mmCIF file of C-alpha atoms and ligand atoms in Angstrom:
data_model
loop_
_atom_site.group_PDB
_atom_site.id
_atom_site.type_symbol
_atom_site.label_atom_id
_atom_site.label_comp_id
_atom_site.label_asym_id
_atom_site.label_seq_id
_atom_site.Cartn_x
_atom_site.Cartn_y
_atom_site.Cartn_z
ATOM 1 C CA MET A 1 18.348 -6.467 -5.971
ATOM 2 C CA LEU A 2 14.663 -6.836 -5.544
ATOM 3 C CA GLY A 3 12.422 -5.362 -8.067
ATOM 4 C CA ARG A 4 8.578 -5.205 -8.302
ATOM 5 C CA ILE A 5 6.454 -7.700 -6.452
ATOM 6 C CA ASN A 6 5.476 -10.335 -9.179
ATOM 7 C CA HIS A 7 2.876 -12.048 -7.239
ATOM 8 C CA VAL A 8 1.702 -13.324 -3.855
ATOM 9 C CA ALA A 9 0.682 -16.992 -3.817
ATOM 10 C CA LEU A 10 -1.942 -18.301 -1.593
ATOM 11 C CA ALA A 11 -2.474 -22.069 -0.936
ATOM 12 C CA VAL A 12 -6.210 -23.206 -0.925
ATOM 13 C CA PRO A 13 -7.809 -26.513 -0.327
ATOM 14 C CA ASP A 14 -10.284 -26.101 -3.229
ATOM 15 C CA ILE A 15 -9.340 -23.938 -6.038
ATOM 16 C CA ALA A 16 -12.859 -24.157 -7.669
ATOM 17 C CA ALA A 17 -14.364 -22.607 -4.534
ATOM 18 C CA ALA A 18 -11.570 -20.258 -4.126
ATOM 19 C CA SER A 19 -11.938 -19.037 -7.923
ATOM 20 C CA ARG A 20 -15.561 -18.602 -7.186
ATOM 21 C CA ALA A 21 -15.046 -16.314 -4.312
ATOM 22 C CA TYR A 22 -12.634 -14.022 -6.046
ATOM 23 C CA ARG A 23 -14.659 -13.920 -9.191
ATOM 24 C CA GLU A 24 -18.155 -13.338 -7.720
ATOM 25 C CA THR A 25 -17.488 -12.325 -3.918
ATOM 26 C CA LEU A 26 -14.495 -10.102 -4.503
ATOM 27 C CA GLY A 27 -15.358 -9.084 -8.331
ATOM 28 C CA ALA A 28 -11.802 -9.853 -9.697
ATOM 29 C CA THR A 29 -10.686 -11.536 -13.029
ATOM 30 C CA VAL A 30 -9.857 -14.991 -12.551
ATOM 31 C CA SER A 31 -8.055 -17.184 -15.223
ATOM 32 C CA ALA A 32 -8.990 -20.848 -15.896
ATOM 33 C CA PRO A 33 -7.187 -23.348 -13.807
ATOM 34 C CA GLN A 34 -3.795 -24.422 -15.152
ATOM 35 C CA ALA A 35 -2.523 -28.071 -14.122
ATOM 36 C CA LEU A 36 1.269 -27.701 -13.450
ATOM 37 C CA PRO A 37 2.124 -31.413 -12.645
ATOM 38 C CA GLU A 38 5.984 -30.784 -12.742
ATOM 39 C CA HIS A 39 5.120 -28.063 -9.951
ATOM 40 C CA GLY A 40 2.606 -30.328 -7.956
ATOM 41 C CA VAL A 41 -0.053 -27.779 -8.225
ATOM 42 C CA THR A 42 -3.015 -26.601 -10.098
ATOM 43 C CA VAL A 43 -2.947 -22.784 -10.496
ATOM 44 C CA VAL A 44 -5.287 -19.902 -11.263
ATOM 45 C CA PHE A 45 -4.127 -16.280 -11.581
ATOM 46 C CA VAL A 46 -6.317 -13.481 -10.158
ATOM 47 C CA GLU A 47 -5.367 -10.273 -12.388
ATOM 48 C CA LEU A 48 -5.241 -7.261 -10.613
ATOM 49 C CA PRO A 49 -4.463 -3.547 -11.745
ATOM 50 C CA ASN A 50 -0.802 -3.771 -10.138
ATOM 51 C CA GLY A 51 -0.054 -7.534 -10.116
ATOM 52 C CA LYS A 52 -1.278 -10.923 -9.631
ATOM 53 C CA VAL A 53 -2.396 -13.320 -6.787
ATOM 54 C CA GLU A 54 -2.227 -17.020 -7.555
ATOM 55 C CA LEU A 55 -4.043 -19.507 -5.946
ATOM 56 C CA LEU A 56 -2.472 -22.946 -5.578
ATOM 57 C CA GLU A 57 -4.135 -26.080 -5.028
ATOM 58 C CA PRO A 58 -2.331 -29.421 -4.409
ATOM 59 C CA LEU A 59 -1.913 -31.760 -7.480
ATOM 60 C CA GLY A 60 -0.364 -35.164 -7.079
ATOM 61 C CA GLU A 61 1.211 -36.981 -4.160
ATOM 62 C CA ALA A 62 4.487 -35.088 -3.611
ATOM 63 C CA SER A 63 2.818 -31.629 -4.162
ATOM 64 C CA PRO A 64 5.042 -28.941 -2.213
ATOM 65 C CA ILE A 65 1.871 -27.254 -0.835
ATOM 66 C CA ALA A 66 0.400 -30.429 0.820
ATOM 67 C CA ALA A 67 2.212 -30.055 4.100
ATOM 68 C CA PHE A 68 1.119 -26.454 4.423
ATOM 69 C CA LEU A 69 -2.324 -27.173 3.865
ATOM 70 C CA ALA A 70 -2.117 -30.080 6.396
ATOM 71 C CA LYS A 71 -1.146 -27.568 8.958
ATOM 72 C CA SER A 72 -3.453 -24.636 7.680
ATOM 73 C CA PRO A 73 -6.485 -26.559 6.154
ATOM 74 C CA ASP A 74 -8.394 -23.329 5.327
ATOM 75 C CA GLY A 75 -5.565 -22.179 3.157
ATOM 76 C CA GLY A 76 -3.343 -19.121 3.720
ATOM 77 C CA MET A 77 -0.313 -17.070 2.216
ATOM 78 C CA HIS A 78 2.038 -19.503 0.883
ATOM 79 C CA HIS A 79 4.907 -17.300 -0.613
ATOM 80 C CA ILE A 80 5.523 -14.008 -2.225
ATOM 81 C CA CYS A 81 7.462 -13.375 -5.381
ATOM 82 C CA TYR A 82 9.873 -10.611 -6.028
ATOM 83 C CA GLU A 83 11.376 -9.923 -9.459
ATOM 84 C CA VAL A 84 15.129 -9.711 -9.954
ATOM 85 C CA ALA A 85 17.025 -8.867 -13.170
ATOM 86 C CA ASP A 86 19.731 -11.573 -12.865
ATOM 87 C CA ILE A 87 18.764 -14.475 -10.758
ATOM 88 C CA LEU A 88 22.259 -15.970 -10.721
ATOM 89 C CA ALA A 89 23.764 -12.794 -9.391
ATOM 90 C CA ALA A 90 20.875 -12.740 -6.771
ATOM 91 C CA ARG A 91 21.476 -16.283 -5.644
ATOM 92 C CA ASP A 92 25.411 -15.747 -5.528
ATOM 93 C CA HIS A 93 24.938 -12.467 -3.342
ATOM 94 C CA LEU A 94 22.438 -14.471 -1.021
ATOM 95 C CA LEU A 95 24.647 -17.418 -0.442
ATOM 96 C CA THR A 96 27.556 -15.149 0.309
ATOM 97 C CA ALA A 97 25.172 -13.174 2.716
ATOM 98 C CA GLY A 98 24.286 -16.750 4.619
ATOM 99 C CA ALA A 99 20.909 -17.061 3.258
ATOM 100 C CA ARG A 100 19.599 -20.494 2.311
ATOM 101 C CA VAL A 101 18.440 -21.376 -1.314
ATOM 102 C CA LEU A 102 16.030 -24.294 -1.311
ATOM 103 C CA GLY A 103 16.614 -27.343 -3.562
ATOM 104 C CA ASN A 104 20.083 -27.539 -5.331
ATOM 105 C CA GLY A 105 20.482 -23.784 -5.831
ATOM 106 C CA GLU A 106 19.978 -23.945 -9.536
ATOM 107 C CA PRO A 107 17.107 -22.070 -10.660
ATOM 108 C CA LYS A 108 14.112 -23.901 -12.032
ATOM 109 C CA ILE A 109 11.563 -22.669 -14.798
ATOM 110 C CA GLY A 110 8.506 -21.527 -12.798
ATOM 111 C CA ALA A 111 4.970 -21.308 -13.571
ATOM 112 C CA HIS A 112 5.516 -18.366 -15.967
ATOM 113 C CA GLY A 113 8.087 -20.061 -18.022
ATOM 114 C CA LYS A 114 11.001 -17.761 -16.355
ATOM 115 C CA PRO A 115 13.786 -18.898 -13.890
ATOM 116 C CA VAL A 116 12.814 -18.944 -10.316
ATOM 117 C CA LEU A 117 14.459 -19.807 -6.864
ATOM 118 C CA PHE A 118 12.933 -20.111 -3.389
ATOM 119 C CA LEU A 119 14.545 -18.994 -0.229
ATOM 120 C CA HIS A 120 14.337 -20.683 3.192
ATOM 121 C CA PRO A 121 11.634 -18.996 5.065
ATOM 122 C CA LYS A 122 13.509 -19.404 8.648
ATOM 123 C CA ASP A 123 15.872 -16.633 7.018
ATOM 124 C CA PHE A 124 13.364 -14.050 6.122
ATOM 125 C CA PHE A 125 11.156 -13.888 9.178
ATOM 126 C CA GLY A 126 8.853 -16.857 8.582
ATOM 127 C CA THR A 127 7.907 -15.869 4.873
ATOM 128 C CA LEU A 128 8.833 -18.178 1.963
ATOM 129 C CA ILE A 129 10.313 -15.967 -0.845
ATOM 130 C CA GLU A 130 10.201 -16.839 -4.480
ATOM 131 C CA LEU A 131 12.594 -14.937 -6.858
ATOM 132 C CA GLU A 132 11.765 -14.553 -10.616
ATOM 133 C CA GLN A 133 14.099 -13.456 -13.186
ATOM 134 C CA VAL A 134 12.141 -11.057 -15.593
HETATM 135 CO CO1 CO B 1 5.079 -18.206 -7.165
#
């Protein structure tokens, strides 16, 4: 069911400082910041030869990463995103297998304009998983 890793997302308290560190200290290609108010984050994409790392900074009051940063103020790995060919088939398979899909179970349009779902980290060894249909 799982395809390629699409991205790894890191929550950061200061996206400008994190972008500088990735661009200047680590020598990576880093996109301009993009505000995504409907997702409660500002994001930059670190483009690597074999994939992307996304840096996420909270945006607004109800940001889904605010609680994460309250626990880990320096930042840290927030989720990993795997590609799937058919997100509804993947969801139905997961629900049948007893895994929990976050929210109302309906895919939302993610940061890349594609349908995404998130899976409960307690079902997957402490890691929040995002599935993206590609
Ligand atoms: Co993501």
